[in-house]
Amino acid sequence: MRYYYQLQYKRIYRIFKDFGTEPFIGYPLIIVLFCWISSSFFDKVLYANYIYVMISIVFAYTLSNTEHARFLKQHFSAINYQKIIVYNNLLKVAPFVMFLIYKMCFIEALLACFLTFSISFANKKNKISITIPTPFGKRPPDFIVGFRKTFWLFLLIYGVAFVTVYKDNFNLGIFSLVSVFFVCSSYYLKPDPKFYIWVHAMNSREFLKHKILIAFRNSFVLALPILITLSIFYLDQWYITLFFLCMGFLYMMMYLLMKYSFQNQGMEMFQGIIGVLCLLFPPIMVIAIPYFYNKAINNLDQLLK
Amino acid sequence: MIYIKKLHKHYGNNKVLNDVNLAFSPGEIHGIVGENGAGKTTLFRAISGMENFKGTVKYTEGKIKDSIGFLPTNPYFLSKITGKEYLQLLCNARNIKISDFEEKNIFDLPLSQYAETYSTGMKKKLALTGVLLQKNDIFILDEPFNGVDIYSNIIINQVLTKLKELNKIVVLSSHIFSTLYETCDYLHYLKNGSIVKSVGKPQFEIIEKEMQSSGVGVKIDKLNL
C-alpha cells in the first residue's frame, strides 16, 4: 500500500511536469486558487456551506475511476482494497473539509467526512446495458455521451424552471438556463482519442467550426424548454434571457476550445479552474476564447493536415 | 500508388522506425510482419498521418489522410455510445450518408447496444465495418484477425478479396501466418524498425522461417516457475 501511494505521488508530479510546470510552483498555486475560489463561493452563494459539502461528495465520487478500482480489487487483498478506496476518497475530500473547518462549519466538515466514508462502500457501475435514448443520434459523439451521463440533471434543471413560474422568481429561471450550459460544457472536459479527430476529412478550422455548431445547436435544444417558459412568463425581460443565452454559448465554446487546446494533456483540472474563473469574472472570456482558439488550431493541425 | 521513402521515427533517443522504403500499388495486399515492438503500429500510424515522422509518404491520387480507413489493433470506443452511433460518427466524418445501418451490418452486431460492452472480437468487427462504410481507397488494418471468430475470419478474407478486386490498396499486419498466406500478395519483414526483407507470395516461407529462428531466444528459466 505504501508503494501504491508513492506511485500516486509520482503520477501527480509527472502531470505537473507534462503541463510544463515545476511541481514546487504548481502545488502552492493550486492551493491558493482553491482557497480563492472556495472563498468567493462562500461570499457569493446562498447556503454555500451545504452546497459545498454536496460539491465535495460529488467531486470525490465522480473522480473515482471504475477501471482503477477494478485493478485495485484484482491485485490487493479485500481489506487493503477497501482501505485504499476509503483513503483515496478521504484524500479527495480533505481540501474541502479543511476549508469548512477554516470557515468554522464543523458539523458540515464532519458530514462531508461521514458521507465520503459511506460512498466508499458503494459500488460504482459504469457499464449499464440499457441504452438511454437521446435526440442527438445523428451527430455523435459529444452530446450523446454527455447526455447519457447527465440526463438526470436535466430533470432537476427543468424542475427548477417549473418552480420559477410557480414561485414567480425570474432569477431561478436564469439559474436553470445557466445550469444547462454549465452541464453541457462538462461534455468537453475529456480529450478525444486521436483517432476520433484524425478520422474527419476536414482541416482544423472546419473541424472546430463543425464542433462549435453542433455544440450550439444541441445545447439550444436542451435549453429550449426553459427558453420557452421564460418567453411565455417573462417576455418583458427577454433581453436578460438573451444575454444569458449568449453567455452560455460563449462559455461552452470556451470549454470546447480548451479541450482541443490541451488535447492529450489531461488538463481536466486546469479546465475546471479556468471555467470557474470565467464564471466569477466572465470578461476573461474575451481574452481566453481567441487564445484557446489559436492554441486549438495549432494542436489540431498536427492531426488534420 | 503510395510511396514511402526514407521514413524515420524516433521517440527521444529511441529509434522506432529507421529508413523504411516501401511502395504500395492499387489492387495489391501487402502484409507487414515482425515481432512485438518491431514498429508495425508506428509505421501504420505514420502512414495515416497520426504520428509525426521524418521522410516522405506520398499518395499519387490526392490527400492521403482523407482516403485511408485505419483499423487499430485495439479499437477504442467512447463510453455510452452504441454501435450504430459509432458507425454514424465514422460516416459523418467522411460525409457519407447512410440511412440504414442494419442493412450494412455484415457481422450481425447488436448495433443498438453500447459498443463498450462488446467483446474483443465484436469491437474489432464494428471498427472494421466502420472503415468499410467510409468508402476509402486505402485500408490499413492492424491485426484485423485478432480476437475474431472463425466465421468472421472467413468474411474478412472475402472482404479483402473484394477490396483487391476493387483496386484498393490494402496494408495489413498479422501474427498468424496462415492468414497472410491466404490474403497477401507481398510480405515485408520489419525488424527493429527497418524493413529487412520484402518478398512476393512464393517466398513467404523464407520470412516465416527467419522469424521463427530469430524469435526463439526464450528465457523462461529466469522466471523460476
XYZ file of C-alpha atoms in Angstrom:
530
model
C 0.000 0.000 0.000
C 2.857 2.355 0.741
C 4.346 1.803 -2.712
C 0.905 2.439 -4.250
C 0.799 5.910 -2.673
C 4.397 6.584 -3.677
C 3.322 5.816 -7.246
C 0.313 8.129 -6.960
C 2.636 10.901 -5.810
C 4.913 10.252 -8.803
C 1.888 10.382 -11.140
C 0.807 13.784 -9.829
C 4.400 15.008 -10.091
C 4.521 13.856 -13.734
C 1.186 15.556 -14.540
C 2.686 18.878 -13.452
C 5.849 18.167 -15.416
C 3.832 17.260 -18.541
C 1.968 20.521 -18.213
C 5.318 22.289 -18.227
C 5.047 23.487 -14.606
C 7.555 22.818 -11.878
C 5.626 20.975 -9.126
C 7.023 23.262 -6.396
C 5.250 26.129 -8.199
C 2.185 24.065 -9.159
C 1.309 22.795 -5.678
C 1.101 26.202 -3.943
C -0.625 27.689 -6.993
C -3.367 25.045 -6.844
C -3.795 25.587 -3.092
C -4.059 29.376 -3.488
C -6.528 29.013 -6.372
C -8.609 26.514 -4.439
C -8.770 28.809 -1.394
C -9.645 31.822 -3.522
C -12.385 30.008 -5.459
C -13.803 28.497 -2.244
C -13.734 31.867 -0.548
C -15.527 33.541 -3.479
C -18.042 30.706 -3.451
C -18.841 31.268 0.213
C -19.129 35.025 -0.372
C -21.470 34.834 -3.334
C -23.620 31.746 -2.913
C -26.568 31.339 -0.575
C -26.369 28.252 1.697
C -22.801 27.825 0.452
C -21.866 25.513 3.339
C -24.448 22.877 2.347
C -23.770 23.176 -1.378
C -20.030 22.992 -0.645
C -20.498 19.673 1.166
C -22.505 18.389 -1.797
C -19.829 19.517 -4.284
C -17.107 17.795 -2.257
C -19.009 14.496 -2.267
C -19.778 14.721 -5.986
C -16.099 15.556 -6.604
C -14.911 12.509 -4.652
C -17.465 10.230 -6.278
C -17.009 11.332 -9.885
C -13.228 11.295 -9.626
C -13.183 7.636 -8.615
C -12.335 5.649 -11.701
C -14.113 2.303 -12.076
C -11.243 0.752 -14.033
C -8.776 1.886 -11.407
C -10.934 0.398 -8.656
C -11.203 -2.861 -10.584
C -7.439 -3.001 -10.945
C -7.024 -2.479 -7.204
C -9.611 -5.145 -6.442
C -7.764 -7.653 -8.629
C -4.362 -7.125 -7.079
C -4.880 -6.145 -3.443
C -6.410 -8.151 -0.609
C -10.052 -7.362 0.175
C -9.142 -5.409 3.338
C -6.371 -3.384 1.706
C -8.574 -2.683 -1.304
C -11.320 -1.219 0.890
C -8.756 0.765 2.882
C -7.298 2.286 -0.290
C -10.745 3.240 -1.584
C -11.627 4.924 1.733
C -8.235 6.701 1.973
C -8.453 7.860 -1.668
C -11.921 9.323 -1.186
C -10.952 10.996 2.091
C -7.868 12.475 0.425
C -10.027 13.907 -2.374
C -12.444 15.467 0.066
C -9.724 16.655 2.511
C -9.202 20.139 0.990
C -12.954 20.799 1.191
C -13.077 19.580 4.791
C -10.137 21.789 5.759
C -11.814 24.798 4.211
C -15.061 24.009 6.030
C -13.114 23.841 9.309
C -11.482 27.174 8.463
C -14.993 28.571 7.962
C -15.990 27.146 11.364
C -18.506 24.797 9.742
C -17.557 21.854 11.948
C -20.781 19.884 11.537
C -20.635 20.230 7.746
C -16.982 19.086 7.793
C -17.959 16.010 9.797
C -20.864 15.384 7.446
C -18.552 15.545 4.419
C -16.200 13.016 6.041
C -19.060 10.709 7.004
C -20.689 10.828 3.553
C -17.344 10.264 1.824
C -16.687 7.296 4.078
C -20.142 5.925 3.216
C -19.838 6.305 -0.574
C -16.541 4.390 -0.418
C -18.595 1.254 0.119
C -20.930 1.905 -2.796
C -20.181 0.030 -5.987
C -19.804 2.414 -8.886
C -21.078 0.803 -12.058
C -20.261 2.311 -15.427
C -21.472 -0.302 -17.847
C -25.232 -0.128 -17.927
C -26.684 -2.255 -20.684
C -29.870 -0.181 -21.102
C -29.397 2.250 -23.973
C -30.693 5.676 -22.956
C -32.337 7.349 -25.974
C -31.070 10.792 -26.966
C -32.181 13.301 -29.613
C -28.565 13.690 -30.801
C -28.057 10.360 -32.618
C -27.290 11.921 -35.993
C -24.326 13.903 -34.684
C -22.209 11.791 -32.345
C -20.394 11.694 -30.023
C -20.067 14.607 -27.520
C -23.721 15.236 -26.697
C -24.746 11.588 -26.944
C -22.164 10.525 -24.391
C -22.655 13.601 -22.209
C -26.446 13.468 -22.209
C -26.475 9.789 -21.232
C -24.243 10.542 -18.261
C -26.145 13.615 -17.088
C -29.779 13.176 -18.186
C -30.921 13.052 -14.544
C -29.519 16.533 -14.037
C -31.873 17.860 -16.703
C -34.822 16.517 -14.766
C -33.637 18.667 -11.834
C -32.927 21.701 -14.032
C -36.337 21.556 -15.722
C -37.831 21.091 -12.247
C -36.191 24.369 -11.184
C -37.607 26.034 -14.307
C -41.067 24.841 -13.242
C -40.517 26.295 -9.741
C -39.571 29.586 -11.462
C -43.138 30.002 -12.643
C -44.704 28.544 -9.518
C -42.775 30.894 -7.206
C -42.652 33.743 -9.741
C -38.886 34.016 -9.412
C -37.239 35.032 -12.706
C -33.729 34.622 -11.252
C -34.350 30.923 -10.728
C -35.230 30.642 -14.423
C -31.940 32.272 -15.375
C -30.165 29.948 -12.952
C -31.690 26.919 -14.701
C -30.710 28.330 -18.112
C -27.111 28.855 -16.990
C -27.122 25.355 -15.473
C -27.938 23.830 -18.890
C -24.825 25.403 -20.389
C -22.757 24.549 -17.353
C -23.707 20.864 -17.690
C -23.189 20.912 -21.486
C -19.737 22.456 -21.013
C -18.773 19.464 -18.921
C -19.191 17.310 -22.061
C -15.959 18.873 -23.289
C -13.782 18.042 -20.315
C -12.204 14.848 -21.581
C -9.792 14.908 -24.526
C -10.795 12.952 -27.636
C -8.704 9.927 -28.589
C -6.504 10.900 -31.566
C -8.387 8.561 -33.905
C -11.696 10.398 -33.335
C -10.146 13.640 -34.558
C -7.935 12.221 -37.287
C -10.855 10.399 -38.941
C -12.509 13.690 -40.001
C -11.923 14.750 -43.596
C -11.642 18.420 -42.560
C -8.934 20.913 -41.763
C -8.559 22.297 -38.232
C -10.726 25.372 -38.789
C -13.516 23.376 -40.433
C -13.329 20.821 -37.645
C -13.658 23.437 -34.893
C -16.482 25.199 -36.737
C -18.286 21.868 -37.157
C -17.881 21.074 -33.453
C -18.955 24.541 -32.288
C -22.075 24.497 -34.479
C -23.084 21.096 -33.112
C -22.470 22.317 -29.556
C -24.631 25.407 -30.142
C -27.439 23.502 -31.818
C -27.589 20.695 -29.266
C -27.305 22.921 -26.201
C -30.037 25.119 -27.664
C -32.268 22.028 -27.924
C -31.631 21.268 -24.234
C -32.218 24.898 -23.226
C -35.379 25.203 -25.319
C -37.928 24.156 -22.634
C -36.515 26.829 -20.315
C -36.368 29.444 -23.072
C -39.996 28.768 -23.966
C -41.013 29.007 -20.294
C -39.181 32.313 -19.839
C -40.539 33.696 -23.134
C -44.118 32.953 -22.103
C -43.982 34.154 -18.489
C -41.234 36.802 -18.550
C -41.344 38.244 -22.074
C -40.676 41.759 -20.737
C -37.234 40.597 -19.572
C -36.328 38.919 -22.857
C -33.077 40.873 -23.157
C -31.779 39.367 -19.877
C -32.666 35.878 -21.107
C -30.935 36.600 -24.420
C -27.852 37.913 -22.609
C -27.507 34.751 -20.549
C -28.170 32.589 -23.606
C -25.283 34.285 -25.422
C -23.074 33.985 -22.344
C -23.942 30.291 -22.193
C -22.900 29.795 -25.821
C -19.652 31.664 -25.215
C -18.941 29.707 -22.067
C -19.457 26.406 -23.820
C -17.398 27.476 -26.832
C -14.545 28.305 -24.480
C -14.700 24.847 -22.931
C -14.742 23.226 -26.352
C -11.717 25.241 -27.490
C -9.903 24.459 -24.247
C -10.483 20.779 -24.825
C -8.657 20.882 -28.157
C -6.015 23.265 -26.792
C -4.976 20.688 -24.229
C -5.633 17.638 -26.388
C -3.992 14.589 -24.793
C -2.524 16.553 -21.925
C -5.152 15.504 -19.364
C -5.938 19.037 -18.255
C -9.399 18.483 -16.797
C -8.459 20.165 -13.545
C -6.934 23.178 -15.314
C -10.071 23.465 -17.467
C -12.166 23.339 -14.334
C -10.192 26.169 -12.718
C -10.449 28.417 -15.785
C -14.125 27.537 -16.070
C -14.818 28.678 -12.504
C -12.694 31.815 -13.017
C -14.791 32.705 -16.066
C -17.967 32.115 -14.083
C -16.768 34.508 -11.401
C -15.435 37.042 -13.896
C -16.917 36.467 -17.415
C -14.919 39.218 -19.218
C -11.897 36.863 -19.002
C -13.540 35.013 -21.906
C -12.741 37.925 -24.239
C -9.070 37.010 -23.892
C -9.500 33.299 -23.237
C -11.580 32.423 -26.337
C -9.219 33.801 -29.030
C -6.219 32.446 -27.112
C -7.631 28.930 -26.876
C -8.878 29.069 -30.472
C -5.366 29.679 -31.794
C -3.891 27.090 -29.472
C -6.528 24.546 -30.562
C -5.829 25.217 -34.252
C -2.093 24.675 -33.722
C -2.786 21.486 -31.832
C -5.264 20.105 -34.358
C -3.009 20.937 -37.310
C -0.822 18.007 -36.262
C -3.681 15.580 -36.935
C -5.769 17.352 -39.582
C -3.074 18.349 -42.040
C 0.045 4.351 -55.502
C 1.735 5.090 -52.156
C 5.459 5.726 -51.975
C 7.207 5.654 -48.617
C 10.735 6.979 -48.767
C 13.371 7.215 -46.043
C 10.816 7.153 -43.248
C 12.352 7.638 -39.807
C 10.623 7.902 -36.463
C 12.096 8.226 -33.009
C 10.834 8.978 -29.522
C 13.672 10.839 -27.843
C 16.732 8.657 -28.319
C 14.647 5.584 -29.063
C 14.607 4.884 -32.805
C 11.350 3.176 -33.706
C 11.484 3.309 -37.499
C 14.686 3.509 -39.449
C 14.915 4.290 -43.166
C 11.733 2.500 -44.239
C 11.204 2.441 -48.011
C 8.066 0.830 -49.442
C 5.648 1.165 -52.355
C 2.020 0.008 -52.416
C 0.028 -0.245 -55.646
C -3.759 -0.414 -56.089
C -5.145 -3.938 -56.248
C -2.368 -5.311 -54.034
C -2.489 -6.623 -50.498
C 0.692 -6.068 -48.505
C 1.427 -7.753 -45.211
C 3.790 -6.270 -42.635
C 5.198 -8.831 -40.214
C 7.538 -8.538 -37.271
C 7.881 -9.302 -33.594
C 6.030 -7.295 -30.930
C 7.587 -3.845 -30.719
C 9.176 -4.063 -34.187
C 7.395 -0.841 -35.184
C 4.408 -2.102 -37.214
C 1.786 0.003 -35.466
C 4.033 3.089 -35.514
C 4.570 2.567 -39.249
C 0.794 2.379 -39.797
C 0.193 5.474 -37.708
C 2.922 7.332 -39.603
C 1.450 6.390 -42.987
C -2.006 7.502 -41.883
C -0.687 10.795 -40.503
C -1.384 10.137 -36.841
C 2.312 10.334 -35.978
C 4.944 12.851 -36.993
C 7.960 11.409 -38.785
C 10.929 12.264 -40.953
C 10.827 11.234 -44.588
C 8.142 11.081 -47.258
C 4.783 9.360 -47.582
C 3.367 10.246 -50.981
C -0.042 9.238 -52.300
C -0.369 9.872 -56.012
C -4.186 10.176 -56.033
C -4.580 13.072 -53.573
C -4.756 13.746 -49.851
C -3.812 10.503 -48.136
C -5.423 11.196 -44.752
C -8.913 11.526 -46.191
C -8.584 8.328 -48.254
C -7.398 5.973 -45.516
C -9.502 3.616 -43.497
C -7.453 2.776 -40.421
C -8.288 -0.195 -38.218
C -6.261 -0.024 -34.982
C -5.129 -3.165 -33.136
C -7.343 -2.339 -30.179
C -10.102 -0.025 -31.408
C -11.109 2.451 -28.714
C -14.779 3.161 -28.156
C -16.123 6.074 -26.176
C -18.336 5.110 -23.268
C -22.124 5.264 -23.669
C -22.040 5.192 -27.451
C -23.894 2.482 -29.363
C -22.533 0.504 -32.298
C -24.839 2.368 -34.667
C -23.750 5.754 -33.324
C -20.104 4.780 -33.793
C -20.781 3.920 -37.434
C -22.732 7.167 -37.845
C -19.759 9.102 -36.440
C -17.314 7.487 -38.862
C -19.643 8.156 -41.811
C -20.293 11.766 -40.745
C -16.534 12.299 -40.521
C -16.202 11.464 -44.212
C -19.524 12.976 -45.270
C -21.044 9.594 -46.193
C -24.836 9.355 -45.962
C -26.265 6.001 -44.890
C -29.897 5.644 -43.919
C -29.998 2.022 -42.798
C -27.009 0.734 -40.857
C -28.701 -2.601 -40.098
C -28.586 -3.406 -43.799
C -24.807 -2.885 -43.789
C -24.320 -4.909 -40.604
C -22.456 -7.846 -42.229
C -21.214 -9.223 -38.890
C -24.692 -9.210 -37.281
C -23.561 -6.971 -34.432
C -26.039 -5.709 -31.795
C -25.844 -2.129 -33.066
C -28.277 -0.694 -30.527
C -26.080 -1.766 -27.598
C -23.229 0.272 -26.162
C -20.012 -0.563 -28.019
C -18.032 -0.633 -24.764
C -19.993 -3.739 -23.732
C -18.942 -5.639 -26.895
C -16.433 -8.489 -26.711
C -12.920 -8.005 -28.168
C -13.882 -9.670 -31.446
C -17.135 -7.714 -31.753
C -15.268 -4.444 -31.211
C -12.863 -5.359 -33.971
C -15.725 -6.200 -36.330
C -17.537 -2.952 -35.536
C -14.390 -0.920 -36.194
C -13.829 -2.807 -39.462
C -17.427 -2.229 -40.554
C -16.873 1.475 -39.889
C -13.824 1.802 -42.121
C -15.510 -0.248 -44.833
C -18.565 2.052 -44.837
C -16.309 5.083 -45.307
C -15.622 4.012 -48.922
C -11.888 4.520 -48.557
C -9.305 3.846 -51.266
C -6.609 2.758 -48.841
C -7.064 0.305 -45.969
C -4.558 -0.011 -43.182
C -5.587 -2.891 -40.988
C -3.564 -3.535 -37.861
C -4.119 -7.181 -36.952
C -7.646 -7.465 -38.410
C -7.923 -11.158 -37.491
C -7.045 -10.708 -33.830
C -9.745 -11.994 -31.457
C -12.215 -12.618 -34.275
C -14.112 -15.933 -34.560
C -13.614 -18.387 -37.452
C -16.847 -17.446 -39.226
C -15.915 -13.760 -39.166
C -12.391 -14.626 -40.296
C -13.897 -16.093 -43.449
C -15.935 -12.921 -44.010
C -12.845 -10.737 -43.506
C -10.944 -12.859 -46.050
C -13.794 -12.364 -48.522
C -13.827 -8.632 -47.823
C -10.079 -8.429 -48.520
C -10.515 -10.297 -51.801
C -13.302 -7.883 -52.768
C -11.148 -4.856 -51.905
C -8.397 -6.252 -54.103
C -10.882 -6.656 -56.969
C -11.995 -3.066 -56.450
C -8.381 -1.928 -56.931
C -7.970 -0.691 -53.371
C -4.625 -0.503 -51.586
C -4.588 -2.806 -48.572
C -1.809 -2.977 -45.986
C -2.259 -5.270 -43.004
C -0.358 -6.876 -40.188
C -0.892 -10.240 -38.574
C 0.958 -12.756 -36.439
C -0.998 -15.635 -37.970
C 0.953 -16.766 -40.992
C -1.833 -18.913 -42.446
C -3.999 -15.802 -42.927
C -1.108 -13.947 -44.544
C -0.529 -16.830 -46.970
C -4.198 -16.687 -47.917
C -4.616 -12.950 -48.325
C -1.353 -11.151 -49.107
C 0.475 -10.615 -52.392
C 3.637 -9.288 -50.719
C 5.182 -9.618 -47.276
C 7.558 -7.153 -45.644
C 9.566 -8.194 -42.599
C 10.013 -5.327 -40.159
C 12.779 -5.896 -37.614
C 13.943 -3.299 -35.083
C 12.278 -0.563 -37.128
C 13.798 -1.485 -40.503
C 12.417 -3.486 -43.395
C 14.926 -6.319 -43.603
C 13.180 -8.333 -46.308
C 10.352 -7.898 -48.829
C 9.125 -10.906 -50.776
C 6.367 -11.986 -53.164
C 3.944 -14.857 -52.478
C 6.259 -17.750 -53.485
C 8.887 -16.700 -50.918
C 6.633 -16.178 -47.883
C 8.118 -19.280 -46.283
C 11.561 -17.663 -46.147
C 10.261 -14.871 -43.890
C 8.316 -17.291 -41.720
C 11.437 -19.397 -41.115
C 13.598 -16.352 -40.488
C 11.113 -15.031 -37.920
C 10.890 -18.389 -36.184
C 14.663 -18.672 -35.896
C 15.153 -15.139 -34.571
C 12.365 -15.319 -32.033
C 13.476 -18.399 -30.165
C 15.656 -16.692 -27.593
C 13.273 -17.643 -24.818
C 14.499 -17.218 -21.260
C 11.731 -18.925 -19.336
C 14.147 -20.433 -16.818
C 14.812 -16.984 -15.389
C 11.268 -16.895 -14.032
C 11.929 -19.947 -11.790
C 8.428 -21.250 -12.452
